[in-house]
Amino acid sequence: MTISKSLNTAGTAIPVAHRVSTFSYAIRNIVVEAQRVEAAGTRVRYLNVGDPNVFGFKTPPHLIAAVERAMRDGFNGYGPSPGIPAAREAVARELTSHGFPISPDRALITAGTSEAIELVMTALVDGGGEVLVPMPTYPLYAAVVAKIDARAKYYRTDPSRGWQPDLDHLKSLVTPKTRVLVVIDPNNPTGATYPASTRRELIEFCERHNLVLLADEVYGDLGYDGPIDPIGKLDPDAAIITFSSLSKAYLAPGWRTGWLGVGRTPRLDDALAAIKKLADGRLCSTYPMQFAVAEALLGDRSHQPAFRVELKKRAEITARSLNAMPGMSCVAPIAGFYVMPQLTLPAGKTDVDYVLGLLRATGVLCVYGSGFGMPADAGFFRIVFLASPDELTEIYGLMADYTKKFLEG
Ligand SMILES: Cc1ncc(COP(=O)(O)O)c(C=O)c1O
């Protein structure tokens, strides 16, 4: 008999930390059900994860060449923990050229925006501290807040006003424990971007309360009418930390390569030192991929205008098709590849009922709005609209038929 079998005769389960129970990652969790549907013989259209590569968009060849070269040249060990100088320099130049001037020592290369978010939150927010997070939110924010034993306070963004933040609601949530404000602009899941007046008010609010504004700008290059400037352009001296990556606008999400830029104000010097200390602890981000950052930011970007045209086309089909379905409405996205429509639900039904019903009946997989922090009875759900225009038309046809049946009960 093994030691474990002889000593642990009751087979007691190993307890897990409570913090894990306070979040769930709906975007991935829902895949379990999709696999069941697939196993039963229905083709599943995975409109749950925002990965352009899955839908045929290709990583630019010069970026792949840069990574290949780095691997061949032997850059396969650990790299410098804040990132290679050429990549940090490129990030600083990129942000500076868009009106948010920072020096390379304030740029760090990370394992995607995701790690940047985690490093910064861990550096800035103690257990019990409060983080202002948009509702709906990109779910990683809730996950990281839970991980560091902090508390998310959700400020509303309003679909009746193009998904702009409800500033009065935001202001009502601040307490002495609040440390940071998360702003996702351009936004996942809503496809909104904020006008300068709103951005200015967000900065003003943070400065008034000594909060750090965390600007998630991973979709900044994907405005349909051209790149969208970082919020820091409006006040380069404000306490702003910006995030982005190669995942979306450079079509390489699997490389897990991103960056953060810490605003030039000396008020952020301690924060920068803390972030660097944490970055030392995780050794480095993926080393060979860092060699693509300068190529991406300083080299040929001709894939981007073409990508923006494709996204705009898909956004238009999406908004037109959804708004034509009785009971359904959506705000037309203006950046990125997500939309968050709303269905007026029959009494007693939830967004999960609709999304699972749609999946089982048609194979179309979306994510329910409650996975992004919305009330389950409000009828929101998120669609990733990266599929080809023809496939999207087919998908919205299936969705229209199912929705009609769902509403008829
Ligand atoms: C708003 C937002 N932030 C961060 C991320 C994570 O991106 P990365 O692949 O750079 O970690 C995503 C991915 O979908 C996102 O939508």
Coordinates of C-alpha atoms and ligand atoms in Angstrom, one line a residue:
M1 CA 0.0 0.0 0.0
T2 CA 1.3 3.5 -0.8
I3 CA 2.0 5.9 2.0
S4 CA -0.9 8.1 1.0
K5 CA -3.4 5.3 0.9
S6 CA -2.3 4.0 4.3
L7 CA -2.2 7.4 6.1
N8 CA -5.0 9.2 4.3
T9 CA -7.7 6.5 4.5
A10 CA -10.6 9.0 4.4
G11 CA -9.3 10.3 1.0
T12 CA -9.9 13.9 2.2
A13 CA -9.9 16.3 -0.7
I14 CA -7.2 19.0 -0.7
P15 CA -8.8 22.3 0.0
V16 CA -8.4 25.2 -2.5
A17 CA -7.9 28.8 -1.7
H18 CA -11.1 30.8 -1.3
R19 CA -9.9 33.5 -3.7
V20 CA -10.4 31.1 -6.7
S21 CA -14.1 30.8 -5.9
T22 CA -14.6 34.5 -6.3
F23 CA -14.1 34.6 -10.1
S24 CA -14.8 32.5 -13.1
Y25 CA -13.5 33.0 -16.6
A26 CA -16.6 32.6 -18.7
I27 CA -14.8 33.0 -22.1
R28 CA -13.0 29.7 -21.5
N29 CA -15.4 27.9 -19.2
I30 CA -18.2 27.8 -21.7
V31 CA -16.0 25.7 -24.1
V32 CA -16.7 22.6 -22.0
E33 CA -20.3 22.8 -23.1
A34 CA -19.3 23.6 -26.7
Q35 CA -17.2 20.4 -26.8
R36 CA -20.2 18.4 -25.6
V37 CA -22.3 19.9 -28.4
E38 CA -19.4 19.1 -30.9
A39 CA -19.2 15.5 -29.6
A40 CA -22.9 15.1 -30.3
G41 CA -22.2 16.0 -34.0
T42 CA -23.0 19.7 -34.3
R43 CA -20.4 22.0 -35.9
V44 CA -19.5 24.7 -33.3
R45 CA -18.7 28.2 -34.4
Y46 CA -16.3 29.5 -31.7
L47 CA -17.2 33.2 -31.4
N48 CA -16.0 33.3 -27.8
V49 CA -12.2 34.0 -27.9
G50 CA -10.8 37.1 -29.5
D51 CA -8.0 35.4 -31.5
P52 CA -7.7 36.7 -35.1
N53 CA -5.4 33.9 -36.1
V54 CA -8.1 31.3 -35.6
F55 CA -10.1 33.1 -38.3
G56 CA -7.3 33.2 -40.9
F57 CA -5.6 36.5 -40.1
K58 CA -1.9 35.9 -40.4
T59 CA 1.0 37.1 -38.2
P60 CA 3.1 39.5 -40.4
P61 CA 6.0 37.5 -41.9
H62 CA 8.7 40.0 -40.9
L63 CA 7.7 39.5 -37.2
I64 CA 8.0 35.7 -37.6
A65 CA 11.4 36.3 -39.3
A66 CA 12.6 38.4 -36.3
V67 CA 11.6 35.7 -33.8
E68 CA 13.2 32.9 -36.0
R69 CA 16.4 34.9 -36.3
A70 CA 16.5 35.5 -32.5
M71 CA 16.1 31.8 -31.9
R72 CA 18.8 30.9 -34.5
D73 CA 21.1 33.5 -33.0
G74 CA 20.9 31.8 -29.7
F75 CA 18.5 34.1 -27.7
N76 CA 16.9 31.1 -26.0
G77 CA 18.1 31.6 -22.5
Y78 CA 16.7 34.0 -19.9
G79 CA 16.5 37.6 -21.1
P80 CA 16.7 40.8 -19.0
S81 CA 13.7 40.9 -16.7
P82 CA 12.3 44.3 -17.8
G83 CA 12.8 43.3 -21.5
I84 CA 15.5 43.7 -24.2
P85 CA 16.6 47.3 -24.7
A86 CA 15.6 47.4 -28.4
A87 CA 12.0 46.5 -27.5
R88 CA 11.8 49.0 -24.6
E89 CA 13.2 51.7 -26.8
A90 CA 10.6 50.9 -29.5
V91 CA 7.7 51.0 -26.9
A92 CA 8.9 54.4 -25.6
R93 CA 9.2 55.7 -29.2
E94 CA 5.7 54.4 -30.1
L95 CA 4.1 56.0 -27.1
T96 CA 6.1 59.2 -27.5
S97 CA 5.1 59.5 -31.1
H98 CA 1.5 59.3 -30.0
G99 CA 1.8 62.1 -27.5
F100 CA 2.5 60.1 -24.4
P101 CA 6.2 60.7 -24.0
I102 CA 8.1 58.2 -21.8
S103 CA 11.7 57.1 -21.6
P104 CA 12.7 53.5 -22.4
D105 CA 13.5 52.8 -18.7
R106 CA 9.7 53.4 -18.0
A107 CA 8.7 50.7 -20.6
L108 CA 8.7 47.0 -19.6
I109 CA 8.2 44.0 -21.8
T110 CA 5.7 41.5 -20.4
A111 CA 4.0 38.2 -21.2
G112 CA 1.1 39.9 -22.9
T113 CA -1.1 42.7 -21.6
S114 CA -2.3 40.0 -19.2
E115 CA 1.0 39.9 -17.3
A116 CA 1.3 43.6 -17.4
I117 CA -2.1 43.9 -15.7
E118 CA -1.2 41.4 -13.1
L119 CA 2.2 43.0 -12.3
V120 CA 0.8 46.5 -12.0
M121 CA -2.2 45.5 -9.9
T122 CA 0.0 43.5 -7.6
A123 CA 2.5 46.4 -7.3
L124 CA -0.2 49.0 -6.5
V125 CA -3.1 47.4 -4.6
D126 CA -2.9 45.8 -1.2
G127 CA -5.3 43.0 0.0
G128 CA -8.6 44.8 0.8
G129 CA -7.7 47.7 -1.6
E130 CA -10.3 48.7 -4.1
V131 CA -10.1 48.7 -7.9
L132 CA -12.6 50.6 -10.1
V133 CA -13.4 48.3 -13.0
P134 CA -15.8 49.0 -15.9
M135 CA -19.0 47.0 -16.2
P136 CA -19.1 45.1 -18.5
T137 CA -15.4 44.3 -18.0
Y138 CA -12.8 42.2 -19.6
P139 CA -12.9 39.3 -17.1
L140 CA -9.2 39.1 -16.4
Y141 CA -9.5 42.2 -14.2
A142 CA -12.0 40.5 -11.9
A143 CA -9.7 37.5 -11.8
V144 CA -6.6 39.5 -10.9
V145 CA -8.4 41.5 -8.3
A146 CA -9.6 38.2 -6.7
K147 CA -6.0 36.8 -6.9
I148 CA -4.5 39.7 -4.9
D149 CA -7.4 39.7 -2.4
A150 CA -8.5 43.1 -3.4
R151 CA -12.0 44.2 -4.2
A152 CA -13.5 45.2 -7.6
K153 CA -16.0 48.0 -7.7
Y154 CA -17.8 48.1 -11.0
Y155 CA -18.7 51.4 -12.6
R156 CA -21.4 51.3 -15.2
T157 CA -20.9 52.0 -18.9
D158 CA -24.1 52.9 -20.6
P159 CA -25.3 51.3 -23.9
S160 CA -27.9 54.1 -24.3
R161 CA -25.0 56.5 -24.6
G162 CA -22.7 54.4 -26.9
W163 CA -21.3 52.5 -23.9
Q164 CA -19.7 55.6 -22.4
P165 CA -18.8 55.4 -18.7
D166 CA -21.4 56.7 -16.3
L167 CA -19.2 59.3 -14.6
D168 CA -21.6 60.1 -11.8
H169 CA -21.8 56.4 -10.9
L170 CA -18.0 56.1 -11.1
K171 CA -17.6 59.1 -8.7
S172 CA -20.0 57.6 -6.2
L173 CA -17.8 54.5 -5.8
V174 CA -14.5 56.0 -4.7
T175 CA -13.5 55.5 -1.1
P176 CA -10.3 56.0 0.9
K177 CA -9.4 52.4 -0.1
T178 CA -9.6 53.0 -3.8
R179 CA -6.2 52.7 -5.6
V180 CA -6.7 52.4 -9.3
L181 CA -9.2 53.0 -12.1
V182 CA -9.2 50.6 -15.0
V183 CA -10.1 52.1 -18.4
I184 CA -10.4 49.8 -21.4
D185 CA -10.4 52.1 -24.4
P186 CA -11.0 50.9 -27.1
N187 CA -13.2 48.5 -25.2
N188 CA -13.6 44.8 -25.0
P189 CA -16.5 43.7 -24.9
T190 CA -18.4 46.8 -26.1
G191 CA -16.4 48.0 -29.1
A192 CA -16.6 51.6 -27.8
T193 CA -14.0 54.3 -27.6
Y194 CA -14.3 57.4 -25.5
P195 CA -14.2 61.0 -26.7
A196 CA -11.6 63.4 -25.4
S197 CA -14.1 65.1 -23.1
T198 CA -14.8 61.8 -21.3
R199 CA -11.2 60.8 -21.2
R200 CA -10.3 64.2 -19.7
E201 CA -12.9 63.7 -17.0
L202 CA -11.5 60.2 -16.2
I203 CA -8.0 61.7 -15.8
E204 CA -9.3 64.6 -13.7
F205 CA -11.2 62.1 -11.4
C206 CA -8.0 60.1 -10.9
E207 CA -5.9 63.1 -10.2
R208 CA -8.4 64.5 -7.7
H209 CA -8.3 61.2 -5.7
N210 CA -4.7 60.3 -6.3
L211 CA -5.6 57.1 -8.2
V212 CA -3.5 55.5 -10.9
L213 CA -5.3 55.3 -14.2
L214 CA -4.6 51.9 -15.8
A215 CA -5.2 52.4 -19.5
D216 CA -5.8 49.1 -21.3
E217 CA -5.0 50.2 -24.9
V218 CA -4.5 46.8 -26.5
Y219 CA -7.0 47.7 -29.3
G220 CA -5.6 51.2 -29.8
D221 CA -4.5 50.4 -33.4
L222 CA -7.8 48.9 -34.3
G223 CA -10.1 51.9 -34.6
Y224 CA -11.9 51.5 -37.9
D225 CA -11.0 55.1 -38.9
G226 CA -7.4 54.8 -37.8
P227 CA -5.3 54.3 -34.7
I228 CA -6.7 55.8 -31.5
D229 CA -4.3 57.8 -29.4
P230 CA -3.4 56.7 -25.9
I231 CA -5.4 58.5 -23.2
G232 CA -2.1 59.7 -21.7
K233 CA -1.8 62.2 -24.7
L234 CA -4.3 64.4 -22.9
D235 CA -2.0 64.8 -19.9
P236 CA 1.4 63.1 -20.1
D237 CA 2.0 64.3 -16.5
A238 CA -0.9 62.4 -15.0
A239 CA -0.4 59.1 -13.1
I240 CA -1.2 56.8 -16.0
I241 CA 0.1 53.4 -16.9
T242 CA -0.7 52.1 -20.3
F243 CA -0.8 48.5 -21.6
S244 CA -0.7 46.9 -25.0
S245 CA 0.7 43.9 -26.8
L246 CA 1.4 42.0 -30.1
S247 CA -1.7 40.0 -29.5
K248 CA -4.4 41.9 -31.4
A249 CA -3.1 44.6 -33.8
Y250 CA 0.1 42.5 -34.6
L251 CA -1.8 39.2 -34.9
A252 CA 0.4 37.2 -32.6
P253 CA -1.6 36.4 -29.4
G254 CA 0.2 33.1 -28.8
W255 CA 3.5 34.7 -28.4
R256 CA 2.4 36.2 -25.1
T257 CA 4.3 39.4 -25.7
G258 CA 3.2 42.8 -24.6
W259 CA 4.3 45.8 -22.7
L260 CA 3.5 48.5 -20.2
G261 CA 4.5 52.1 -20.2
V262 CA 4.7 54.1 -16.9
G263 CA 3.9 57.8 -17.2
R264 CA 6.7 60.2 -16.7
T265 CA 5.5 61.8 -13.5
P266 CA 7.9 61.2 -10.5
R267 CA 4.8 60.4 -8.5
L268 CA 5.0 57.0 -10.3
D269 CA 8.7 56.3 -9.6
D270 CA 8.0 54.1 -6.6
A271 CA 5.3 52.2 -8.5
L272 CA 7.8 51.7 -11.4
A273 CA 10.4 50.4 -8.9
A274 CA 7.8 48.0 -7.4
I275 CA 6.8 46.7 -10.8
K276 CA 10.4 46.1 -11.8
K277 CA 11.0 44.2 -8.6
L278 CA 8.0 41.9 -9.3
A279 CA 9.3 41.5 -12.9
D280 CA 12.6 40.4 -11.5
G281 CA 10.8 37.7 -9.6
R282 CA 9.3 36.1 -12.8
L283 CA 12.8 36.3 -14.5
C284 CA 11.7 37.5 -18.0
S285 CA 8.9 37.3 -20.5
T286 CA 9.3 35.1 -23.6
Y287 CA 12.7 36.0 -24.9
P288 CA 12.9 35.3 -28.6
M289 CA 9.5 37.0 -29.2
Q290 CA 10.7 40.2 -27.7
F291 CA 12.8 40.6 -30.8
A292 CA 9.6 41.2 -32.8
V293 CA 8.6 44.2 -30.8
A294 CA 10.8 46.7 -32.5
E295 CA 10.0 45.2 -35.9
A296 CA 6.3 45.6 -35.1
L297 CA 6.4 49.1 -33.7
L298 CA 9.1 50.7 -35.9
G299 CA 8.8 48.5 -39.1
D300 CA 6.2 47.7 -41.7
R301 CA 2.6 48.0 -40.5
S302 CA 0.9 47.7 -43.8
H303 CA -1.2 44.8 -42.5
Q304 CA -3.0 47.1 -40.1
P305 CA -5.0 49.3 -42.6
A306 CA -6.1 46.1 -44.3
F307 CA -7.1 44.5 -41.0
R308 CA -9.0 47.6 -40.0
V309 CA -11.0 47.5 -43.3
E310 CA -11.9 43.9 -42.7
L311 CA -13.0 44.6 -39.1
K312 CA -15.1 47.6 -40.2
K313 CA -16.9 45.4 -42.8
R314 CA -17.6 42.7 -40.2
A315 CA -18.8 45.3 -37.6
E316 CA -21.2 46.7 -40.1
I317 CA -22.7 43.3 -41.0
T318 CA -22.9 42.5 -37.3
A319 CA -24.7 45.7 -36.2
R320 CA -27.1 45.6 -39.2
S321 CA -28.0 41.9 -38.7
L322 CA -28.4 42.1 -34.9
N323 CA -30.5 45.3 -35.0
A324 CA -32.8 43.7 -37.5
M325 CA -33.7 40.9 -35.1
P326 CA -36.9 41.5 -33.2
G327 CA -36.1 41.9 -29.5
M328 CA -32.4 42.5 -30.1
S329 CA -30.4 45.7 -30.1
C330 CA -26.7 46.6 -30.3
V331 CA -24.5 49.6 -30.3
A332 CA -22.4 49.6 -33.5
P333 CA -18.7 49.0 -32.5
I334 CA -16.2 51.5 -33.7
A335 CA -13.0 49.6 -32.9
G336 CA -11.8 46.1 -32.3
F337 CA -13.7 42.9 -33.0
Y338 CA -16.3 42.6 -30.3
V339 CA -19.9 43.6 -29.8
M340 CA -22.2 43.3 -26.8
P341 CA -25.8 43.0 -28.0
Q342 CA -28.8 43.0 -25.7
L343 CA -31.9 40.7 -26.0
T344 CA -35.0 41.6 -24.1
L345 CA -35.4 38.4 -22.2
P346 CA -38.7 36.7 -21.4
A347 CA -39.5 36.8 -17.7
G348 CA -37.6 34.3 -15.7
K349 CA -34.9 33.7 -18.4
T350 CA -31.2 34.6 -18.1
D351 CA -28.4 35.4 -20.5
V352 CA -27.0 31.9 -19.8
D353 CA -30.3 30.3 -20.9
Y354 CA -30.1 32.2 -24.1
V355 CA -26.4 31.6 -24.9
L356 CA -26.6 27.9 -24.0
G357 CA -29.8 27.4 -25.9
L358 CA -28.2 29.1 -29.0
L359 CA -25.2 26.9 -28.7
R360 CA -27.1 23.7 -28.4
A361 CA -29.6 24.6 -31.2
T362 CA -27.2 26.1 -33.7
G363 CA -23.6 25.5 -32.6
V364 CA -23.0 29.2 -32.4
L365 CA -20.9 29.9 -29.3
C366 CA -21.1 33.4 -27.7
V367 CA -20.4 34.4 -24.1
Y368 CA -23.1 35.5 -21.7
G369 CA -23.0 39.1 -20.4
S370 CA -22.9 37.9 -16.8
G371 CA -19.4 36.6 -17.6
F372 CA -18.4 40.2 -18.0
G373 CA -20.1 41.4 -14.8
M374 CA -23.6 42.3 -16.3
P375 CA -26.8 41.3 -14.5
A376 CA -27.9 37.8 -15.7
D377 CA -31.5 39.0 -16.4
A378 CA -30.4 42.0 -18.6
G379 CA -29.9 39.8 -21.7
F380 CA -26.5 40.9 -22.8
F381 CA -24.0 38.6 -24.5
R382 CA -20.7 39.1 -26.4
I383 CA -19.9 38.1 -29.9
V384 CA -16.4 38.0 -31.5
F385 CA -17.1 38.9 -35.1
L386 CA -13.8 37.9 -36.7
A387 CA -15.3 35.2 -39.0
S388 CA -15.6 35.9 -42.7
P389 CA -18.4 38.1 -43.9
D390 CA -20.1 35.1 -45.5
E391 CA -19.8 33.0 -42.4
L392 CA -21.1 35.9 -40.3
T393 CA -24.1 36.3 -42.5
E394 CA -24.8 32.5 -42.1
I395 CA -24.3 32.8 -38.3
Y396 CA -26.7 35.7 -37.9
G397 CA -29.2 33.8 -40.0
L398 CA -29.0 30.9 -37.5
M399 CA -29.1 33.4 -34.6
A400 CA -32.2 35.2 -35.9
D401 CA -34.1 31.9 -36.3
Y402 CA -33.2 30.7 -32.9
T403 CA -33.9 34.0 -31.2
K404 CA -37.4 34.1 -32.7
K405 CA -38.1 30.6 -31.3
F406 CA -36.5 31.5 -27.9
L407 CA -38.7 34.6 -27.6
E408 CA -41.8 32.7 -28.5
G409 CA -41.0 30.3 -25.6
Ligands
LIG1 C1 -9.2 44.4 -23.0 C2 -8.1 43.3 -23.0 N1 -7.1 43.4 -22.2 C3 -6.1 42.4 -22.2 C4 -6.2 41.3 -23.0 C5 -5.2 40.3 -22.9 O1 -4.3 40.4 -24.0 P1 -2.9 39.8 -24.1 O2 -3.0 38.7 -25.1 O3 -2.0 40.9 -24.6 O4 -2.5 39.3 -22.8 C6 -7.3 41.2 -23.8 C7 -7.5 39.9 -24.6 O5 -8.5 39.7 -25.2 C8 -8.3 42.2 -23.8 O6 -9.4 42.1 -24.6

